Amino acid sequence: MNSHQNPFAGNTPQDVTERQGENAIFIVYGLNQSPDAVDKVKDVCANFSALIRSMRNRFPDAQFSSTISFSANVWDHIFPGRGKPKELETFKEIRGSKYTAVSTPGDILFHIRARQMGLCYEFASIIDEKLKGAVEAIDETHGFRYMDGKAIIGFVDGTESPAVDENPYHFAVVGEEDPDFAGGSYVFVQKYIHDMNAWNALPVEEQEKVIGRRKFNDVELSDEEKPANAHNAVTNIG
């Protein structure tokens, strides 16, 4: 799913670029054909900032944040006559020799995060109630911080992602190149399924060659040690 975080909903760049929360919920909805579906979605958009402020005022130390995003397929239906972000498009399936990056359905995405899962759950429940009858849930995924920021496979995740104190308009936020939608962002939703039994059966040295880093201290392998198909080699597009 490829979607655009809606600048009309009052999100700020900080909601996108601040440090990851301790817990998160990702919800993908499909918009149904009920007569008042669009009106309910617009009502949530109009009150989204207020809902977030309420959670932050109640729990000032919980680092609560949330964003709402809309897919290319549903954008014109919800926001007719408002134009469309220049790079908003439906993700096209990519077939590789071994794996396929599938294109999945979805019209609206909520990304909810906080230090406590209870807050994420409460906000998700509020949104679900407000959108009752207007949407159908397609996917809900719960996330949590594992160990010291490691992925479930035991390696630090996102080591070379841009630092949060860098200019967010450089790498995450729409700017002057699309002034009508400045302050918004694009988001791709991806889900990976790991065969943990097979992964854990690999010697640590083999796991490190798959990732391209040391497991214990996160130090990158040298070019001589690192295979050409290591994760941090094939994902380096700089």
C-alpha positions as a printed Julia matrix, in Angstrom:
238×3 Matrix{Float64}:
   0.0     0.0    0.0
   1.31    3.45  -0.94
  -0.44    6.41   0.66
  -0.01   10.07   1.53
  -0.34   11.46   5.02
  -3.03   14.07   4.84
  -1.89   17.67   5.52
  -5.55   18.69   5.99
  -5.67   16.54   9.13
  -3.24   18.82  10.94
  -0.32   16.42  11.31
   3.12   17.99  11.73
   6.49   16.79  10.41
   7.42   15.89  13.99
   4.67   13.26  14.01
   6.48   11.57  11.12
  10.15   12.1   11.95
  10.36   11.89  15.73
  11.94    8.86  17.36
  10.11    5.57  17.19
   7.63    4.88  19.94
   7.91    2.03  22.37
   4.69    0.55  21.01
   2.67    1.02  17.83
  -0.49   -0.07  16.05
  -0.85    0.03  12.27
  -4.42   -0.19  10.94
  -5.35   -0.43   7.27
  -8.99    0.19   6.39
 -10.94   -0.14   3.17
 -13.6     2.5    2.53
 -17.04    0.98   1.97
 -19.91    2.22  -0.17
 -22.27    3.43   2.57
 -23.84    6.85   1.84
 -22.2     8.56   4.82
 -18.79    6.84   4.59
 -16.93    9.85   3.18
 -18.61   12.22   5.64
 -17.47   10.07   8.57
 -13.9    10.02   7.26
 -13.91   13.8    6.78
 -15.24   14.24  10.31
 -12.33   12.21  11.66
  -9.92   14.35   9.6
 -11.45   17.55  10.94
 -11.12   16.41  14.55
  -7.9    14.4   14.27
  -5.6    17.05  15.73
  -7.98   17.6   18.64
  -8.08   13.88  19.37
  -4.29   13.77  19.43
  -4.06   16.84  21.68
  -6.51   15.24  24.08
  -4.35   12.13  24.39
  -1.2    14.22  24.87
  -2.82   16.41  27.51
  -4.04   13.39  29.43
  -0.71   11.57  29.17
   1.98   14.25  28.67
   4.91   11.85  29.17
   3.63    9.07  26.91
   5.14   10.42  23.65
   1.83    9.81  21.92
   1.49   10.49  18.2
  -0.61    9.36  15.27
  -0.84    9.95  11.55
  -3.58    9.29   9.01
  -2.88    8.48   5.36
  -4.92    7.94   2.2
  -4.23    5.81  -0.86
  -4.18    7.0   -4.46
  -7.27    4.9   -5.16
  -9.46    6.75  -2.68
  -7.91   10.23  -2.64
 -10.16   11.84  -5.27
 -13.24   10.22  -3.74
 -12.58   11.75  -0.32
 -11.05   15.04  -1.46
 -12.71   15.86  -4.81
 -11.44   19.03  -6.43
  -8.47   19.33  -4.06
  -5.87   17.99  -6.47
  -3.59   15.07  -5.68
   0.0    14.86  -4.38
   2.36   14.62  -7.36
   3.95   11.31  -6.42
   0.92    9.56  -4.95
   0.27    6.35  -6.88
  -0.8     2.77  -6.32
   2.11    0.45  -5.61
   2.73   -1.93  -8.5
   3.7    -5.52  -7.77
   7.4    -6.28  -8.24
   8.29   -9.85  -9.18
  11.79  -11.06  -8.49
  13.48  -14.32  -9.36
  12.66  -15.73  -5.92
  10.26  -13.39  -4.12
   7.44  -11.02  -5.01
   6.72   -7.63  -3.46
   2.93   -7.81  -3.57
   0.5    -4.95  -4.01
  -2.09   -5.11  -1.25
  -5.45   -3.35  -0.92
  -6.05   -0.48   1.46
  -7.58    2.99   1.42
  -6.8     4.52   4.83
  -3.82    3.91   7.12
  -3.49    4.9   10.77
  -0.07    4.74  12.43
  -0.49    5.09  16.2
   2.42    5.04  18.65
   3.15    5.71  22.3
   5.27    4.52  25.2
   2.35    2.43  26.47
   0.35    0.03  24.33
  -2.78    0.88  26.32
  -2.81    4.38  24.81
  -2.41    3.01  21.31
  -5.29    0.62  21.94
  -7.55    3.36  23.32
  -6.91    5.68  20.37
  -7.47    2.82  17.92
 -10.77    2.06  19.66
 -11.84    5.71  19.36
 -11.05    5.77  15.65
 -12.76    2.44  15.08
 -15.92    3.71  16.77
 -15.96    6.96  14.8
 -15.55    5.11  11.51
 -18.02    2.32  12.28
 -20.08    1.56   9.2
 -17.79    3.59   6.93
 -14.83    1.24   6.68
 -13.84   -2.4    6.8
 -10.66   -3.43   8.61
  -8.14   -5.03   6.24
  -5.13   -5.38   8.5
  -4.1    -4.51  12.05
  -0.52   -5.02  13.19
   0.85   -4.35  16.68
   4.48   -3.38  17.12
   6.76   -3.12  20.13
  10.35   -2.16  20.85
  12.4    -5.34  21.08
  15.46   -5.33  23.32
  17.62   -2.24  22.54
  15.93   -1.4   19.26
  16.73   -4.65  17.51
  14.57   -6.31  14.9
  13.05   -9.65  15.85
  15.95  -11.37  14.02
  18.37   -9.96  16.59
  20.06   -7.18  14.6
  19.7    -3.43  15.13
  17.07   -2.14  12.71
  17.56    1.09  10.74
  21.17    1.8   11.68
  21.7     4.03   8.65
  18.27    5.62   8.6
  18.43    9.45   8.67
  18.94   10.89  12.15
  15.89   12.52  13.72
  17.74   15.81  14.18
  18.48   16.13  10.47
  16.27   18.32   8.28
  13.03   16.33   7.89
  12.16   18.21   4.69
  15.23   16.65   3.07
  14.17   13.05   3.41
  10.65   12.62   4.8
   8.41   15.63   4.28
   6.94   17.16   1.13
   8.3    20.66   0.6
   8.4    23.34  -2.09
   8.43   20.77  -4.88
   4.7    20.26  -4.27
   3.54   23.37  -2.36
  -0.15   22.42  -2.27
   0.77   19.41  -0.13
   3.77   20.74   1.75
   4.05   19.24   5.22
   2.67   15.85   4.2
   4.61   12.64   3.58
   4.41    9.5    1.51
   4.33    6.11   3.19
   4.77    2.53   1.99
   3.38   -0.25   4.15
   5.44   -3.44   4.09
   5.17   -6.63   6.1
   7.81   -9.33   6.29
   7.3   -12.9    7.47
  10.36  -14.54   9.03
  10.98  -18.27   9.35
  12.51  -17.94  12.79
  13.3   -21.65  13.12
  15.36  -21.55   9.93
  16.97  -18.24  10.88
  17.95  -19.34  14.36
  19.45  -22.52  12.91
  21.99  -20.44  10.96
  25.38  -19.87  12.63
  25.86  -16.27  13.78
  28.58  -15.79  11.15
  26.1   -16.68   8.39
  23.46  -14.38   9.86
  25.99  -11.54   9.86
  26.72  -12.12   6.16
  23.0   -11.94   5.41
  22.67   -8.57   7.18
  26.16   -7.18   6.54
  26.8    -6.28  10.18
  28.07   -7.85  13.38
  25.25   -9.11  15.56
  26.77   -8.16  18.9
  27.98   -4.6   18.27
  26.27   -3.6   14.96
  29.61   -2.81  13.28
  29.37   -3.01   9.49
  31.34   -5.79   7.79
  34.19   -4.75   5.55
  33.72   -4.9    1.78
  35.92   -8.0    1.73
  33.74   -9.76   4.33
  30.35   -8.6    3.07
  28.6   -10.59   0.31
  27.24   -8.61  -2.64
  23.7    -9.66  -1.66
  23.95   -8.62   2.01
  20.97   -6.63   3.25
  22.88   -3.39   3.76
  24.5    -3.74   0.35
  21.39   -4.22  -1.75
  19.41   -1.57   0.17
  22.08    1.11  -0.22
  20.72    3.33  -2.97
  22.74    6.43  -2.11
